[in-house]
Amino acid sequence: MKRFWGFVKKEFFHIFRDVRTMIILFGIPIAQLMLFGTVITNEIKDAHLAIYDQSKDEVTQEITAKLLSSGYFILDQYLESTEDVEAIFRKGKVKEVLVFEPNFAQTLEKEGKANVQVIADASDPNMGKLLASYTSGIINDYILKEMGELALPMQLEPEVRMFYNEGLRSVYMFVPGIMAMILMLISAMMTSISITREKELGTMEILLVSPLRPVQIILGKVAPYLALSIINALVILLIGHWVFGVPIAGSWVLLMAESILFILMALCLGILISTVSKNQMVAMFISMIALMLPTILLSGFIFPIENMPVPLQIISHLMPPRWFIVILKNVMLKGTGFLYVWKETLILLGMAVVFTAIAVRKFKMRLE
Amino acid sequence: MIRVNNISKSYKDVQALQRISFEVQEGELFGLIGPDGAGKTTLMRILMTLLLPDEGQAAMHGLDVVRDYKEIRQLVGYMPGRFSLYQDLSVEENLAFFATVFGTSIEENYALIKDIYQQIEPFKKRLAGKLSGGMKQKLALSCALIHKPKILVLDEPTTGVDAVSRKEFWDMLKKLQTQGITILVSTPYMDEAGLCDRVALMQKGEILRIDPPEQIVANYTRTLLAARSTEMHRLILDLREWDSIDTAYAFGQFAHVTPKKEGLTAYELERYLKTKNHQQLQVHQIAPGIEDVFMALIVGNEE
């Protein structure tokens, strides 16, 4: 036991004395969280809007005011002719143009309908679609409320509510994803690098000829990173909750317990990587290519798994973060208890056991 | 104490060791001498249980290096060829770490390492990576000794170390030997061979000869001449051209010359070199050193 603690102490020296390790451990997670949380977003906020109003009556002005006060749009400028539309899109700043036909209010009153054209810049298709639907939503809303007495023909009005994320805020989705990615990256990459570093510097040779058992070496390597990753997980949750307002509807204890399980699984994976890589470069490469990209692409973090081609869907089952993200979303957003995530928990546990078994078996007692 | 019996080992396309056998007695200072690639490190790693031999058996203190590797690791101290301590740990932390790993403490075995450790103790707060080459070796030796090993295995401990530190290092080994520790040491430096009790001359995975250093020299009966002039390079080329000469090598300031037939005198050699217009000639007969023997053995082995 004393040997083990001696080893852990030495590991902490390595970690705290290496500036780069410290940055990777604590700087990068926070920076990434802030970046993903604020920069990458598919919500509409302050989109630039240009209006070609050929009517300039009170109805068109009211609609314009309504759009601008929604917070989604800000007025860039009024256009004077249809030619201006294309010119202004070319400049790139304006994302949508609204065209009201002449005599808008009159036509509306006389014929019961009037034309307004919504032209969106679809060079970013999702954005274009969103803008158009937001605009038509606001206009419809206005017509319904203001022109109620118009006695429109019979119509169905679906009342939509977005459960668990009423404001459709993307940060709700990103925080669990980032958490999975960061824990995976740090735990797996840092352990694999720290073990391969010993191989590279030749100190593994001395450790091997010492009476330390492989289990002691492995656990001694894992323990410090486990402690630091738990701190990381907590920091991410706190930032997510207090800075980005992500709700934590379920129990904190369950959330942390699941996180620790995921961290353990990632650490085992890191050891496994270290047993197959000769030096730090290879370990880093495997961690980056084999862990980072699949975590981002195949875990459902950014792209919905349901929309993937079937072979990729099958591969995504092998991605540990996929299951962890499901657990996180359930516990954080829906507030479900363990009974709803036991299947995913079991899968993660199984993966951890398998990785450990392979890693211990593959850990070499000798140099070859 | 160390018994090696018919050990062979090959890597993908290189035969690193070919049926090596030797024994080291208890309390002996045994040297493995040979150039890079002779197989010294491979042999030591097999003895340290770090590599498995393809064939043959080896035992350390009566324990088999394959079967009883766990026990062996307890009672052997090892210093690999490359400096293998933690560069980002201080002198004291390194030593404390290895002491804990071996289940002991610095205080417990301080007596054994005292002489060596005292020399680096003033720098005990310094990071190991910032030590000079000589101090690094002393620290590595202290770490290898901290668990009071019965056998000490040192792989080229003096490579890359200055001459004064080298001498100090060998003095330390001699002192450790008096405390009953069996020492197996490898070195590419021939002058260090003379400091061992017995040496094994190794080349290309084979042992050419095992003897006490004096014996190795004494067994060498061929005539040896030394020559120098103002133009050493041309001198050696001229010597090699002459059909009375077997070999001619540069050894420091002189060329060591082995004639084909015994009894070629310094006078005859000088006369030949004079015909080649060499200036300030010095030629005389010398007693062979261990290096000369080794060169002769290598040449003999290659033929």
mmCIF file of C-alpha atoms in Angstrom, chain A residues 38-362:
data_model
loop_
_atom_site.group_PDB
_atom_site.id
_atom_site.type_symbol
_atom_site.label_atom_id
_atom_site.label_comp_id
_atom_site.label_asym_id
_atom_site.label_seq_id
_atom_site.Cartn_x
_atom_site.Cartn_y
_atom_site.Cartn_z
ATOM 1 C CA THR A 38 -21.216 30.672 -26.591
ATOM 2 C CA VAL A 39 -19.841 30.606 -30.098
ATOM 3 C CA ILE A 40 -21.390 27.583 -31.664
ATOM 4 C CA THR A 41 -25.087 27.979 -31.596
ATOM 5 C CA ASN A 42 -27.951 27.331 -33.973
ATOM 6 C CA GLU A 43 -30.280 29.786 -32.411
ATOM 7 C CA ILE A 44 -31.281 32.977 -34.159
ATOM 8 C CA LYS A 45 -30.288 36.156 -32.470
ATOM 9 C CA ASP A 46 -30.006 39.589 -34.055
ATOM 10 C CA ALA A 47 -30.162 38.382 -37.653
ATOM 11 C CA HIS A 48 -29.874 41.294 -40.072
ATOM 12 C CA LEU A 49 -33.057 42.009 -41.934
ATOM 13 C CA ALA A 50 -33.748 44.299 -44.875
ATOM 14 C CA ILE A 51 -37.232 45.377 -45.833
ATOM 15 C CA TYR A 52 -38.610 46.443 -49.181
ATOM 16 C CA ASP A 53 -41.877 47.958 -48.203
ATOM 17 C CA GLN A 54 -43.849 49.069 -51.295
ATOM 18 C CA SER A 55 -46.876 49.888 -49.257
ATOM 19 C CA LYS A 56 -45.655 51.704 -46.153
ATOM 20 C CA ASP A 57 -49.019 51.587 -44.438
ATOM 21 C CA GLU A 58 -49.829 50.970 -40.817
ATOM 22 C CA VAL A 59 -50.191 47.170 -41.136
ATOM 23 C CA THR A 60 -46.773 46.703 -42.728
ATOM 24 C CA GLN A 61 -45.255 49.003 -40.138
ATOM 25 C CA GLU A 62 -46.869 47.108 -37.323
ATOM 26 C CA ILE A 63 -45.604 43.820 -38.701
ATOM 27 C CA THR A 64 -42.137 45.307 -39.065
ATOM 28 C CA ALA A 65 -42.210 46.573 -35.503
ATOM 29 C CA LYS A 66 -43.329 43.183 -34.284
ATOM 30 C CA LEU A 67 -40.473 41.414 -36.074
ATOM 31 C CA LEU A 68 -37.891 43.825 -34.804
ATOM 32 C CA SER A 69 -39.092 43.700 -31.246
ATOM 33 C CA SER A 70 -38.938 39.888 -31.195
ATOM 34 C CA GLY A 71 -35.184 39.973 -30.535
ATOM 35 C CA TYR A 72 -34.465 37.640 -33.436
ATOM 36 C CA PHE A 73 -34.017 40.375 -36.016
ATOM 37 C CA ILE A 74 -32.468 43.780 -36.303
ATOM 38 C CA LEU A 75 -33.208 46.131 -39.134
ATOM 39 C CA ASP A 76 -30.323 46.650 -41.485
ATOM 40 C CA GLN A 77 -31.959 49.019 -43.953
ATOM 41 C CA TYR A 78 -35.027 49.722 -46.093
ATOM 42 C CA LEU A 79 -34.654 48.843 -49.743
ATOM 43 C CA GLU A 80 -35.964 50.951 -52.620
ATOM 44 C CA SER A 81 -36.189 48.449 -55.483
ATOM 45 C CA THR A 82 -36.123 44.716 -56.180
ATOM 46 C CA GLU A 83 -32.679 45.022 -57.688
ATOM 47 C CA ASP A 84 -31.358 45.944 -54.301
ATOM 48 C CA VAL A 85 -32.320 42.515 -52.935
ATOM 49 C CA GLU A 86 -29.653 40.584 -54.701
ATOM 50 C CA ALA A 87 -27.062 43.293 -54.170
ATOM 51 C CA ILE A 88 -27.600 43.314 -50.456
ATOM 52 C CA PHE A 89 -27.407 39.522 -50.139
ATOM 53 C CA ARG A 90 -24.114 39.612 -51.986
ATOM 54 C CA LYS A 91 -22.659 41.822 -49.287
ATOM 55 C CA GLY A 92 -23.410 39.000 -46.914
ATOM 56 C CA LYS A 93 -24.461 40.805 -43.817
ATOM 57 C CA VAL A 94 -28.216 40.716 -44.416
ATOM 58 C CA LYS A 95 -29.684 37.249 -44.015
ATOM 59 C CA GLU A 96 -33.274 37.915 -44.910
ATOM 60 C CA VAL A 97 -35.308 40.338 -46.994
ATOM 61 C CA LEU A 98 -38.985 40.983 -46.510
ATOM 62 C CA VAL A 99 -41.017 42.336 -49.432
ATOM 63 C CA PHE A 100 -44.512 43.778 -48.897
ATOM 64 C CA GLU A 101 -46.676 44.197 -51.997
ATOM 65 C CA PRO A 102 -48.080 47.654 -52.769
ATOM 66 C CA ASN A 103 -51.298 48.607 -51.021
ATOM 67 C CA PHE A 104 -50.836 45.845 -48.500
ATOM 68 C CA ALA A 105 -53.397 47.007 -45.928
ATOM 69 C CA GLN A 106 -56.043 47.786 -48.499
ATOM 70 C CA THR A 107 -55.728 44.474 -50.262
ATOM 71 C CA LEU A 108 -55.815 42.684 -46.969
ATOM 72 C CA GLU A 109 -59.012 44.408 -45.968
ATOM 73 C CA LYS A 110 -60.725 44.063 -49.322
ATOM 74 C CA GLU A 111 -59.787 40.562 -50.353
ATOM 75 C CA GLY A 112 -58.996 39.050 -47.001
ATOM 76 C CA LYS A 113 -55.465 38.225 -48.062
ATOM 77 C CA ALA A 114 -52.260 40.044 -48.989
ATOM 78 C CA ASN A 115 -48.832 38.979 -50.142
ATOM 79 C CA VAL A 116 -45.599 39.301 -48.298
ATOM 80 C CA GLN A 117 -42.522 37.657 -49.655
ATOM 81 C CA VAL A 118 -39.807 36.241 -47.368
ATOM 82 C CA ILE A 119 -36.443 35.840 -49.060
ATOM 83 C CA ALA A 120 -33.810 34.141 -46.951
ATOM 84 C CA ASP A 121 -30.123 33.647 -47.587
ATOM 85 C CA ALA A 122 -29.860 29.876 -47.767
ATOM 86 C CA SER A 123 -26.118 29.648 -48.226
ATOM 87 C CA ASP A 124 -26.419 28.328 -44.700
ATOM 88 C CA PRO A 125 -29.491 26.129 -45.251
ATOM 89 C CA ASN A 126 -30.410 25.529 -41.621
ATOM 90 C CA MET A 127 -30.167 29.166 -40.839
ATOM 91 C CA GLY A 128 -32.253 30.133 -43.873
ATOM 92 C CA LYS A 129 -34.960 27.664 -42.958
ATOM 93 C CA LEU A 130 -35.024 28.831 -39.368
ATOM 94 C CA LEU A 131 -35.236 32.496 -40.341
ATOM 95 C CA ALA A 132 -38.071 31.884 -42.742
ATOM 96 C CA SER A 133 -40.064 29.878 -40.243
ATOM 97 C CA TYR A 134 -39.508 32.385 -37.455
ATOM 98 C CA THR A 135 -40.663 35.193 -39.730
ATOM 99 C CA SER A 136 -43.785 33.457 -40.926
ATOM 100 C CA GLY A 137 -44.548 32.467 -37.347
ATOM 101 C CA ILE A 138 -44.403 36.064 -36.196
ATOM 102 C CA ILE A 139 -46.463 37.330 -39.120
ATOM 103 C CA ASN A 140 -49.138 34.657 -38.643
ATOM 104 C CA ASP A 141 -49.265 35.429 -34.987
ATOM 105 C CA TYR A 142 -49.823 39.083 -35.741
ATOM 106 C CA ILE A 143 -52.553 38.444 -38.278
ATOM 107 C CA LEU A 144 -54.321 36.098 -35.921
ATOM 108 C CA LYS A 145 -54.323 38.518 -33.048
ATOM 109 C CA GLU A 146 -54.946 41.774 -34.863
ATOM 110 C CA MET A 147 -57.246 40.646 -37.563
ATOM 111 C CA GLY A 148 -59.296 38.247 -35.465
ATOM 112 C CA GLU A 149 -62.469 39.950 -36.600
ATOM 113 C CA LEU A 150 -61.603 39.120 -40.194
ATOM 114 C CA ALA A 151 -63.306 35.747 -39.765
ATOM 115 C CA LEU A 152 -60.774 33.688 -41.561
ATOM 116 C CA PRO A 153 -61.809 30.415 -43.084
ATOM 117 C CA MET A 154 -61.725 27.404 -40.745
ATOM 118 C CA GLN A 155 -58.226 26.547 -39.631
ATOM 119 C CA LEU A 156 -56.359 24.221 -37.278
ATOM 120 C CA GLU A 157 -53.930 25.717 -34.897
ATOM 121 C CA PRO A 158 -51.339 23.313 -33.469
ATOM 122 C CA GLU A 159 -50.068 24.467 -30.114
ATOM 123 C CA VAL A 160 -46.408 23.440 -29.941
ATOM 124 C CA ARG A 161 -44.439 23.024 -26.751
ATOM 125 C CA MET A 162 -40.814 21.922 -26.611
ATOM 126 C CA PHE A 163 -40.475 19.802 -23.536
ATOM 127 C CA TYR A 164 -37.230 19.775 -21.505
ATOM 128 C CA ASN A 165 -35.857 22.673 -23.502
ATOM 129 C CA GLU A 166 -38.639 25.161 -24.009
ATOM 130 C CA GLY A 167 -36.396 27.830 -25.433
ATOM 131 C CA LEU A 168 -34.683 25.342 -27.799
ATOM 132 C CA ARG A 169 -31.369 26.464 -26.374
ATOM 133 C CA SER A 170 -28.509 24.603 -27.957
ATOM 134 C CA VAL A 171 -26.339 24.910 -24.897
ATOM 135 C CA TYR A 172 -28.538 22.255 -23.274
ATOM 136 C CA MET A 173 -27.291 19.868 -25.885
ATOM 137 C CA PHE A 174 -23.711 21.026 -25.907
ATOM 138 C CA VAL A 175 -22.948 20.827 -22.219
ATOM 139 C CA PRO A 176 -23.519 17.064 -21.965
ATOM 140 C CA GLY A 177 -21.650 16.560 -25.235
ATOM 141 C CA ILE A 178 -18.687 18.656 -24.188
ATOM 142 C CA MET A 179 -18.574 16.949 -20.842
ATOM 143 C CA ALA A 180 -18.374 13.544 -22.498
ATOM 144 C CA MET A 181 -15.760 14.749 -24.925
ATOM 145 C CA ILE A 182 -13.542 16.445 -22.363
ATOM 146 C CA LEU A 183 -13.643 13.622 -19.856
ATOM 147 C CA MET A 184 -12.915 11.129 -22.596
ATOM 148 C CA LEU A 185 -10.070 13.159 -23.991
ATOM 149 C CA ILE A 186 -8.397 14.019 -20.718
ATOM 150 C CA SER A 187 -8.766 10.684 -19.059
ATOM 151 C CA ALA A 188 -7.799 8.544 -22.001
ATOM 152 C CA MET A 189 -5.190 10.776 -23.553
ATOM 153 C CA MET A 190 -3.429 11.841 -20.393
ATOM 154 C CA THR A 191 -3.084 8.348 -18.949
ATOM 155 C CA SER A 192 -1.937 6.868 -22.224
ATOM 156 C CA ILE A 193 0.618 9.634 -22.647
ATOM 157 C CA SER A 194 1.915 9.409 -19.102
ATOM 158 C CA ILE A 195 2.475 5.660 -19.415
ATOM 159 C CA THR A 196 4.104 5.855 -22.829
ATOM 160 C CA ARG A 197 6.305 8.681 -21.562
ATOM 161 C CA GLU A 198 7.809 6.269 -19.068
ATOM 162 C CA LYS A 199 8.488 3.869 -21.909
ATOM 163 C CA GLU A 200 10.063 6.584 -23.987
ATOM 164 C CA LEU A 201 12.287 7.979 -21.247
ATOM 165 C CA GLY A 202 13.430 4.524 -20.203
ATOM 166 C CA THR A 203 12.030 4.823 -16.701
ATOM 167 C CA MET A 204 9.619 1.989 -17.455
ATOM 168 C CA GLU A 205 12.671 -0.268 -17.555
ATOM 169 C CA ILE A 206 13.389 0.599 -13.933
ATOM 170 C CA LEU A 207 9.768 0.322 -12.875
ATOM 171 C CA LEU A 208 9.582 -3.121 -14.439
ATOM 172 C CA VAL A 209 12.625 -4.419 -12.589
ATOM 173 C CA SER A 210 11.226 -3.061 -9.344
ATOM 174 C CA PRO A 211 8.934 -5.236 -7.240
ATOM 175 C CA LEU A 212 5.925 -3.136 -8.297
ATOM 176 C CA ARG A 213 3.172 -5.316 -9.697
ATOM 177 C CA PRO A 214 1.522 -4.303 -12.995
ATOM 178 C CA VAL A 215 -1.716 -3.621 -11.150
ATOM 179 C CA GLN A 216 0.095 -1.233 -8.842
ATOM 180 C CA ILE A 217 1.682 0.593 -11.749
ATOM 181 C CA ILE A 218 -1.636 0.835 -13.584
ATOM 182 C CA LEU A 219 -3.634 1.935 -10.552
ATOM 183 C CA GLY A 220 -0.915 4.355 -9.544
ATOM 184 C CA LYS A 221 -1.160 5.927 -12.989
ATOM 185 C CA VAL A 222 -4.933 6.018 -12.953
ATOM 186 C CA ALA A 223 -5.580 7.342 -9.451
ATOM 187 C CA PRO A 224 -4.296 10.915 -9.925
ATOM 188 C CA TYR A 225 -6.118 11.343 -13.201
ATOM 189 C CA LEU A 226 -9.285 9.940 -11.678
ATOM 190 C CA ALA A 227 -9.140 12.557 -8.945
ATOM 191 C CA LEU A 228 -8.405 15.376 -11.373
ATOM 192 C CA SER A 229 -11.065 14.275 -13.849
ATOM 193 C CA ILE A 230 -13.684 14.204 -11.099
ATOM 194 C CA ILE A 231 -12.783 17.796 -10.304
ATOM 195 C CA ASN A 232 -13.057 18.564 -14.005
ATOM 196 C CA ALA A 233 -16.472 16.960 -14.260
ATOM 197 C CA LEU A 234 -17.668 18.997 -11.317
ATOM 198 C CA VAL A 235 -16.289 22.212 -12.798
ATOM 199 C CA ILE A 236 -18.011 21.535 -16.119
ATOM 200 C CA LEU A 237 -21.321 20.845 -14.405
ATOM 201 C CA LEU A 238 -21.024 23.962 -12.288
ATOM 202 C CA ILE A 239 -20.179 26.167 -15.253
ATOM 203 C CA GLY A 240 -22.961 24.577 -17.286
ATOM 204 C CA HIS A 241 -25.429 25.147 -14.521
ATOM 205 C CA TRP A 242 -24.458 28.589 -13.256
ATOM 206 C CA VAL A 243 -23.048 30.234 -16.370
ATOM 207 C CA PHE A 244 -25.170 28.738 -19.123
ATOM 208 C CA GLY A 245 -28.227 28.014 -17.050
ATOM 209 C CA VAL A 246 -28.471 24.354 -17.987
ATOM 210 C CA PRO A 247 -30.916 22.809 -15.548
ATOM 211 C CA ILE A 248 -29.877 19.887 -13.423
ATOM 212 C CA ALA A 249 -33.249 18.384 -12.811
ATOM 213 C CA GLY A 250 -32.056 15.036 -11.497
ATOM 214 C CA SER A 251 -29.855 14.238 -8.537
ATOM 215 C CA TRP A 252 -26.324 15.574 -8.384
ATOM 216 C CA VAL A 253 -25.178 12.404 -6.685
ATOM 217 C CA LEU A 254 -26.393 10.200 -9.505
ATOM 218 C CA LEU A 255 -24.868 12.581 -12.033
ATOM 219 C CA MET A 256 -21.467 12.485 -10.344
ATOM 220 C CA ALA A 257 -21.600 8.716 -9.853
ATOM 221 C CA GLU A 258 -22.298 8.216 -13.564
ATOM 222 C CA SER A 259 -19.523 10.655 -14.422
ATOM 223 C CA ILE A 260 -17.056 8.739 -12.268
ATOM 224 C CA LEU A 261 -18.055 5.518 -13.993
ATOM 225 C CA PHE A 262 -17.476 7.149 -17.378
ATOM 226 C CA ILE A 263 -14.122 8.546 -16.251
ATOM 227 C CA LEU A 264 -13.031 5.114 -15.060
ATOM 228 C CA MET A 265 -14.014 3.623 -18.372
ATOM 229 C CA ALA A 266 -12.028 6.293 -20.236
ATOM 230 C CA LEU A 267 -8.991 5.747 -18.001
ATOM 231 C CA CYS A 268 -9.044 2.036 -18.763
ATOM 232 C CA LEU A 269 -9.220 2.881 -22.427
ATOM 233 C CA GLY A 270 -6.194 5.118 -21.962
ATOM 234 C CA ILE A 271 -4.206 2.288 -20.429
ATOM 235 C CA LEU A 272 -5.249 0.052 -23.266
ATOM 236 C CA ILE A 273 -3.987 2.627 -25.751
ATOM 237 C CA SER A 274 -0.695 2.890 -23.897
ATOM 238 C CA THR A 275 -0.112 -0.847 -24.100
ATOM 239 C CA VAL A 276 -0.317 -0.763 -27.876
ATOM 240 C CA SER A 277 1.634 2.435 -28.517
ATOM 241 C CA LYS A 278 5.389 2.663 -28.546
ATOM 242 C CA ASN A 279 5.779 6.360 -27.788
ATOM 243 C CA GLN A 280 3.926 9.486 -26.798
ATOM 244 C CA MET A 281 3.281 10.559 -30.376
ATOM 245 C CA VAL A 282 1.509 7.325 -31.243
ATOM 246 C CA ALA A 283 -0.493 7.434 -28.021
ATOM 247 C CA MET A 284 -1.576 10.975 -28.709
ATOM 248 C CA PHE A 285 -2.448 10.154 -32.271
ATOM 249 C CA ILE A 286 -4.590 7.199 -31.350
ATOM 250 C CA SER A 287 -6.314 9.203 -28.633
ATOM 251 C CA MET A 288 -7.039 12.062 -30.987
ATOM 252 C CA ILE A 289 -8.080 10.149 -34.091
ATOM 253 C CA ALA A 290 -9.701 7.148 -32.492
ATOM 254 C CA LEU A 291 -11.374 8.933 -29.596
ATOM 255 C CA MET A 292 -11.877 12.612 -30.317
ATOM 256 C CA LEU A 293 -13.425 12.461 -33.760
ATOM 257 C CA PRO A 294 -15.808 9.561 -33.119
ATOM 258 C CA THR A 295 -16.802 11.199 -29.856
ATOM 259 C CA ILE A 296 -17.724 14.358 -31.679
ATOM 260 C CA LEU A 297 -19.208 12.807 -34.793
ATOM 261 C CA LEU A 298 -20.753 9.500 -33.797
ATOM 262 C CA SER A 299 -21.975 10.014 -30.276
ATOM 263 C CA GLY A 300 -25.045 12.016 -31.159
ATOM 264 C CA PHE A 301 -23.383 15.039 -29.641
ATOM 265 C CA ILE A 302 -23.708 17.175 -32.765
ATOM 266 C CA PHE A 303 -25.375 14.992 -35.379
ATOM 267 C CA PRO A 304 -28.467 12.998 -34.450
ATOM 268 C CA ILE A 305 -27.765 9.269 -34.531
ATOM 269 C CA GLU A 306 -31.201 8.542 -36.037
ATOM 270 C CA ASN A 307 -30.237 10.387 -39.207
ATOM 271 C CA MET A 308 -27.003 8.482 -39.796
ATOM 272 C CA PRO A 309 -26.590 5.697 -42.356
ATOM 273 C CA VAL A 310 -27.206 2.301 -40.760
ATOM 274 C CA PRO A 311 -23.550 1.149 -40.662
ATOM 275 C CA LEU A 312 -22.603 4.292 -38.763
ATOM 276 C CA GLN A 313 -25.536 3.815 -36.423
ATOM 277 C CA ILE A 314 -24.207 0.364 -35.609
ATOM 278 C CA ILE A 315 -20.699 1.722 -35.027
ATOM 279 C CA SER A 316 -22.117 4.424 -32.795
ATOM 280 C CA HIS A 317 -23.203 1.689 -30.378
ATOM 281 C CA LEU A 318 -19.530 1.072 -29.676
ATOM 282 C CA MET A 319 -18.922 4.686 -28.729
ATOM 283 C CA PRO A 320 -18.920 5.006 -24.961
ATOM 284 C CA PRO A 321 -19.780 8.727 -25.058
ATOM 285 C CA ARG A 322 -23.005 7.895 -26.863
ATOM 286 C CA TRP A 323 -24.331 6.132 -23.783
ATOM 287 C CA PHE A 324 -22.918 8.692 -21.411
ATOM 288 C CA ILE A 325 -24.616 11.536 -23.277
ATOM 289 C CA VAL A 326 -27.940 9.720 -23.046
ATOM 290 C CA ILE A 327 -27.440 9.346 -19.301
ATOM 291 C CA LEU A 328 -26.446 12.975 -18.894
ATOM 292 C CA LYS A 329 -29.399 14.291 -20.865
ATOM 293 C CA ASN A 330 -31.811 12.095 -18.972
ATOM 294 C CA VAL A 331 -30.553 13.058 -15.568
ATOM 295 C CA MET A 332 -29.831 16.708 -16.253
ATOM 296 C CA LEU A 333 -32.734 17.748 -18.454
ATOM 297 C CA LYS A 334 -35.466 15.231 -17.717
ATOM 298 C CA GLY A 335 -34.573 14.661 -14.103
ATOM 299 C CA THR A 336 -34.981 10.902 -14.370
ATOM 300 C CA GLY A 337 -33.575 8.577 -11.746
ATOM 301 C CA PHE A 338 -31.335 5.559 -12.010
ATOM 302 C CA LEU A 339 -34.206 3.315 -13.099
ATOM 303 C CA TYR A 340 -34.332 5.091 -16.435
ATOM 304 C CA VAL A 341 -30.613 4.911 -17.207
ATOM 305 C CA TRP A 342 -29.606 1.538 -15.768
ATOM 306 C CA LYS A 343 -29.236 0.022 -19.220
ATOM 307 C CA GLU A 344 -26.767 2.666 -20.362
ATOM 308 C CA THR A 345 -24.958 2.463 -17.028
ATOM 309 C CA LEU A 346 -24.601 -1.266 -17.434
ATOM 310 C CA ILE A 347 -23.165 -0.831 -20.926
ATOM 311 C CA LEU A 348 -20.554 1.635 -19.659
ATOM 312 C CA LEU A 349 -19.705 -0.689 -16.785
ATOM 313 C CA GLY A 350 -19.309 -3.562 -19.208
ATOM 314 C CA MET A 351 -17.009 -1.516 -21.424
ATOM 315 C CA ALA A 352 -14.889 -0.533 -18.410
ATOM 316 C CA VAL A 353 -14.511 -4.161 -17.349
ATOM 317 C CA VAL A 354 -13.595 -5.311 -20.843
ATOM 318 C CA PHE A 355 -11.017 -2.526 -21.330
ATOM 319 C CA THR A 356 -9.427 -3.203 -17.948
ATOM 320 C CA ALA A 357 -9.235 -6.918 -18.604
ATOM 321 C CA ILE A 358 -7.533 -6.407 -21.957
ATOM 322 C CA ALA A 359 -5.226 -3.712 -20.574
ATOM 323 C CA VAL A 360 -4.031 -5.836 -17.646
ATOM 324 C CA ARG A 361 -3.544 -8.806 -19.920
ATOM 325 C CA LYS A 362 -1.642 -6.802 -22.488
#
